[in-house]
Amino acid sequence: MGQADLKRSAEGSRQMTKDTLFPAGGTLTMDSKSVLIIIPAYNEEHNISRVLTELLALSIDADILVVNDGSSDRTKAVASAFPVLIISHPCNLGYGASLQTGFQFAERRGYDYCLQFDADGQHNADELPGMIAAVRQDDADIVIGSRFLEGKENMKMGVMKTAAISFFRSLIYRTTKAQISDPTSGFKGMNRAVFTHYAKQNEFPADFPDADILIRMLLRRFRIKEIQATMRPRDQGVSMHSGLKPIMYMMKIMLSVFLILINDRLTRRGQTP
């Protein structure tokens, strides 16, 4: 990851290297809080201030980590004005890579739960307490904030996005018999067993971790449940699924799922006496 910036507050910030942040073989003291909120951010200077303001206003007993994914704008500078943790990638590595950086940080710092929260302002901060309560109930390893549990979407989406969600729902059901209403939701909570698994090399994609990862986790007997969530349209900035990206995204997910199914079948065959 090269150099990373860790900031406990806007005051007293200091530069730290990856080895300082993730010391090899060293002992890390546990943070006093058990929940880490991970916010991947790439060129979100116009949205990150509102997101952090809303989160901090809740006074949730959780640490907030912004992973600045090599932004070329003022995302890092804006986030630095808030009492949050910041890790900066030296270049743009991808949404999934940013999440994995957060998972690795959570693993090393001894957190019990991780929550994913996007920096574009689409997720509703008021629903974080409900997500934390849900993931702490211990009846699921992964909790997904779904826009569709009440039978209808609560924000307008384009034709391609709607088609992708419908396709991934079907793909998940056909491969695992699990019914997931919102497989592309980025609003998730998970326990330590899950994020320590994600923190491992080659266990989490660098770009878009979506239906393929859910299928892999279901095949590995992790428990997934959904809770109702509301989401807002993006006010500013460019979506990571804009243009022709949804087509490439669907092709990538299909290939990933194909490889996951082959690997699962080979693993099961190897375990058969």
Coordinates of C-alpha atoms in Angstrom, one line a residue:
M1 CA 0.0 0.0 0.0
G2 CA 3.0 2.3 0.2
Q3 CA 2.6 5.3 2.5
A4 CA -0.6 5.7 4.5
D5 CA -1.9 8.5 6.6
L6 CA -3.5 7.8 9.9
K7 CA -5.3 10.7 11.5
R8 CA -7.1 10.5 14.9
S9 CA -8.3 14.0 14.5
A10 CA -7.8 17.2 12.6
E11 CA -5.2 18.1 15.2
G12 CA -1.9 16.3 15.7
S13 CA -1.9 14.4 12.4
R14 CA 1.2 12.5 11.4
Q15 CA 2.5 10.5 8.5
M16 CA 2.8 6.8 9.0
T17 CA 4.2 4.0 6.7
K18 CA 2.4 0.8 6.0
D19 CA 4.8 -1.0 8.3
T20 CA 3.9 1.3 11.1
L21 CA 0.2 1.0 10.5
F22 CA 0.3 -2.8 9.9
P23 CA 3.5 -3.9 11.8
A24 CA 4.7 -7.4 10.9
G25 CA 4.9 -9.6 13.9
G26 CA 4.2 -6.7 16.3
T27 CA 1.6 -6.6 19.0
L28 CA -1.3 -4.1 18.6
T29 CA -3.3 -2.9 21.5
M30 CA -7.1 -3.2 20.9
D31 CA -9.1 0.0 20.2
S32 CA -11.6 0.7 22.9
K33 CA -14.5 0.5 20.4
S34 CA -15.6 -2.8 18.8
V35 CA -17.1 -1.4 15.6
L36 CA -15.3 0.1 12.6
I37 CA -17.2 2.0 9.9
I38 CA -15.2 1.8 6.6
I39 CA -15.8 4.5 4.0
P40 CA -14.0 3.9 0.7
A41 CA -13.6 7.3 -1.0
Y42 CA -12.4 8.2 -4.5
N43 CA -12.8 11.8 -5.7
E44 CA -15.6 12.5 -3.3
E45 CA -14.6 16.0 -2.2
H46 CA -18.2 17.3 -2.7
N47 CA -19.9 14.5 -0.8
I48 CA -17.5 13.3 2.0
S49 CA -18.1 16.4 4.2
R50 CA -21.9 15.8 4.4
V51 CA -21.4 12.1 5.0
L52 CA -19.0 12.5 7.9
T53 CA -21.1 15.3 9.4
E54 CA -24.1 13.1 9.4
L55 CA -22.2 10.1 10.9
L56 CA -20.5 12.1 13.6
A57 CA -23.8 13.8 14.6
L58 CA -25.1 10.4 15.6
S59 CA -22.4 10.0 18.3
I60 CA -22.3 6.2 17.5
D61 CA -19.9 4.2 19.6
A62 CA -17.7 3.3 16.6
D63 CA -14.5 4.4 14.9
I64 CA -14.8 5.8 11.4
L65 CA -12.1 5.0 8.8
V66 CA -11.9 6.8 5.5
V67 CA -9.9 5.0 2.9
N68 CA -8.8 7.6 0.4
D69 CA -8.2 5.6 -2.8
G70 CA -5.7 7.8 -4.5
S71 CA -8.1 10.7 -5.1
S72 CA -7.0 13.4 -7.4
D73 CA -9.3 16.0 -5.8
R74 CA -9.5 17.3 -2.2
T75 CA -11.1 14.3 -0.7
K76 CA -8.3 13.7 1.7
A77 CA -8.1 17.4 2.7
V78 CA -11.8 17.6 3.4
A79 CA -11.9 14.4 5.4
S80 CA -8.9 15.6 7.4
A81 CA -11.0 18.3 9.0
F82 CA -13.0 15.7 10.9
P83 CA -12.0 13.5 13.9
V84 CA -11.8 10.3 11.9
L85 CA -9.1 7.8 10.8
I86 CA -7.7 8.2 7.3
I87 CA -5.6 5.8 5.2
S88 CA -4.5 7.0 1.8
H89 CA -3.6 4.8 -1.1
P90 CA -0.7 6.2 -3.2
C91 CA -2.9 5.6 -6.4
N92 CA -6.4 4.5 -7.3
L93 CA -6.5 0.7 -6.5
G94 CA -10.3 0.2 -6.7
Y95 CA -13.4 0.1 -4.5
G96 CA -12.8 -3.5 -3.3
A97 CA -9.1 -2.8 -2.6
S98 CA -10.2 0.1 -0.4
L99 CA -12.5 -2.1 1.5
Q100 CA -9.8 -4.7 2.0
T101 CA -7.5 -2.1 3.4
G102 CA -10.2 -1.4 5.9
F103 CA -10.6 -5.1 6.7
Q104 CA -6.9 -5.5 7.2
F105 CA -6.8 -2.5 9.5
A106 CA -9.8 -3.9 11.5
E107 CA -8.2 -7.3 11.8
R108 CA -4.9 -5.9 13.1
R109 CA -6.6 -3.5 15.5
G110 CA -8.9 -6.1 17.0
Y111 CA -12.4 -4.8 16.0
D112 CA -15.3 -7.2 16.4
Y113 CA -17.5 -5.8 13.6
C114 CA -17.1 -3.9 10.4
L115 CA -19.6 -1.8 8.5
Q116 CA -19.4 -0.6 4.9
F117 CA -20.7 2.9 4.2
D118 CA -20.2 4.7 0.9
A119 CA -18.8 8.2 0.6
D120 CA -21.2 9.4 -2.1
G121 CA -24.0 10.3 0.2
Q122 CA -26.4 7.6 -0.9
H123 CA -26.5 5.7 2.3
N124 CA -28.6 7.0 5.2
A125 CA -26.6 7.6 8.4
D126 CA -29.7 7.3 10.5
E127 CA -29.9 3.6 9.7
L128 CA -26.4 2.8 11.1
P129 CA -27.6 2.1 14.6
G130 CA -30.1 -0.5 13.2
M131 CA -27.3 -2.1 11.2
I132 CA -25.0 -2.3 14.2
A133 CA -27.8 -3.8 16.3
A134 CA -28.5 -6.4 13.5
V135 CA -24.9 -7.5 13.1
R136 CA -24.6 -7.9 16.9
Q137 CA -27.6 -10.2 17.1
D138 CA -25.3 -13.1 16.1
D139 CA -28.0 -14.7 13.9
A140 CA -26.0 -13.8 10.7
D141 CA -22.4 -13.3 9.7
I142 CA -23.3 -10.7 7.0
V143 CA -26.1 -8.2 7.2
I144 CA -27.1 -6.4 4.0
G145 CA -29.1 -3.1 3.9
S146 CA -31.7 -3.8 1.2
R147 CA -33.8 -1.3 -0.8
F148 CA -36.3 -4.0 -1.7
L149 CA -37.5 -5.8 1.3
E150 CA -40.8 -3.9 1.4
G151 CA -41.5 -5.0 -2.1
K152 CA -40.5 -1.9 -3.9
E153 CA -37.4 0.2 -4.5
N154 CA -37.0 3.4 -2.6
M155 CA -34.9 5.2 -5.2
K156 CA -35.0 5.4 -9.0
M157 CA -32.5 3.4 -10.9
G158 CA -31.5 3.1 -14.5
V159 CA -32.5 0.3 -16.8
M160 CA -29.1 -1.3 -16.7
K161 CA -28.8 -1.2 -13.0
T162 CA -32.3 -2.7 -12.5
A163 CA -31.5 -5.5 -15.0
A164 CA -28.2 -6.2 -13.2
I165 CA -29.9 -6.5 -9.8
S166 CA -32.6 -8.8 -11.2
F167 CA -30.0 -11.0 -13.0
F168 CA -27.8 -11.3 -9.8
R169 CA -30.8 -12.2 -7.7
S170 CA -31.5 -15.0 -10.0
L171 CA -27.9 -16.1 -10.2
I172 CA -27.5 -16.2 -6.4
Y173 CA -30.7 -18.3 -6.1
R174 CA -29.8 -20.7 -8.9
T175 CA -26.3 -21.4 -7.4
T176 CA -27.1 -21.3 -3.6
K177 CA -30.9 -21.4 -3.3
A178 CA -30.6 -18.3 -1.1
Q179 CA -32.9 -15.3 -1.8
I180 CA -31.1 -12.0 -1.6
S181 CA -33.2 -9.0 -2.7
D182 CA -30.4 -6.5 -3.0
P183 CA -27.2 -8.2 -4.0
T184 CA -25.4 -5.0 -5.2
S185 CA -26.0 -3.0 -1.9
G186 CA -22.8 -1.4 -0.6
F187 CA -24.4 -0.9 2.9
K188 CA -23.3 -4.0 4.8
G189 CA -22.3 -5.1 8.3
M190 CA -20.2 -8.2 9.2
N191 CA -18.6 -10.0 12.1
R192 CA -15.0 -10.7 12.6
A193 CA -15.1 -14.1 11.0
V194 CA -16.1 -12.5 7.7
F195 CA -13.8 -9.5 7.6
T196 CA -10.8 -11.5 8.6
H197 CA -11.6 -13.8 5.7
Y198 CA -11.9 -10.8 3.4
A199 CA -8.6 -9.4 4.7
K200 CA -6.7 -12.4 3.2
Q201 CA -4.9 -12.0 -0.1
N202 CA -6.9 -13.2 -3.1
E203 CA -10.1 -13.5 -1.1
F204 CA -11.6 -10.2 -2.0
P205 CA -11.7 -8.5 -5.5
A206 CA -10.0 -5.1 -6.0
D207 CA -12.8 -3.7 -8.1
F208 CA -16.5 -4.6 -7.4
P209 CA -17.2 -7.2 -4.7
D210 CA -20.9 -8.0 -5.3
A211 CA -22.9 -11.1 -6.2
D212 CA -19.8 -13.2 -6.7
I213 CA -18.6 -12.7 -3.2
L214 CA -22.1 -13.4 -1.7
I215 CA -22.2 -16.7 -3.6
R216 CA -18.7 -17.6 -2.4
M217 CA -19.6 -16.9 1.2
L218 CA -23.0 -18.7 1.0
L219 CA -21.2 -21.8 -0.5
R220 CA -18.8 -21.6 2.5
R221 CA -21.8 -21.7 4.9
F222 CA -21.6 -18.1 6.1
R223 CA -25.0 -16.8 7.1
I224 CA -26.5 -13.8 5.4
K225 CA -29.6 -11.7 6.2
E226 CA -31.1 -8.5 5.0
I227 CA -32.6 -5.5 6.8
Q228 CA -34.6 -2.7 5.2
A229 CA -32.6 0.3 4.1
T230 CA -33.3 3.5 2.3
M231 CA -30.9 5.1 -0.2
R232 CA -30.7 8.5 -1.8
P233 CA -29.7 9.5 -5.3
R234 CA -26.1 10.8 -5.7
D235 CA -26.1 14.6 -5.7
Q236 CA -22.6 15.2 -7.1
G237 CA -19.7 13.3 -8.7
V238 CA -19.6 10.4 -11.1
S239 CA -20.9 6.9 -10.2
M240 CA -18.4 4.0 -10.5
H241 CA -21.1 2.2 -12.6
S242 CA -21.5 5.0 -15.2
G243 CA -21.3 4.7 -19.0
L244 CA -20.5 1.2 -20.3
K245 CA -19.1 0.0 -17.0
P246 CA -22.3 -1.9 -16.0
I247 CA -21.8 -4.2 -19.1
M248 CA -18.2 -5.0 -18.2
Y249 CA -19.2 -5.3 -14.6
M250 CA -21.8 -8.0 -15.4
M251 CA -19.4 -9.9 -17.6
K252 CA -16.7 -9.8 -14.8
I253 CA -19.2 -11.0 -12.2
M254 CA -20.4 -13.9 -14.4
L255 CA -16.8 -15.0 -15.0
S256 CA -16.0 -14.7 -11.3
V257 CA -19.1 -16.8 -10.4
F258 CA -18.1 -19.5 -12.9
L259 CA -14.7 -19.8 -11.4
I260 CA -16.1 -19.9 -7.8
L261 CA -18.5 -22.7 -8.8
I262 CA -15.7 -24.7 -10.4
N263 CA -13.5 -24.2 -7.3
D264 CA -16.3 -25.2 -5.0
R265 CA -17.0 -28.4 -7.0
L266 CA -13.3 -29.3 -6.9
T267 CA -13.1 -28.6 -3.2
R268 CA -16.1 -30.8 -2.5
R269 CA -14.7 -33.6 -4.7
G270 CA -11.4 -33.4 -2.9
Q271 CA -13.2 -33.8 0.5
T272 CA -15.1 -36.8 -0.7
P273 CA -13.6 -40.0 0.8

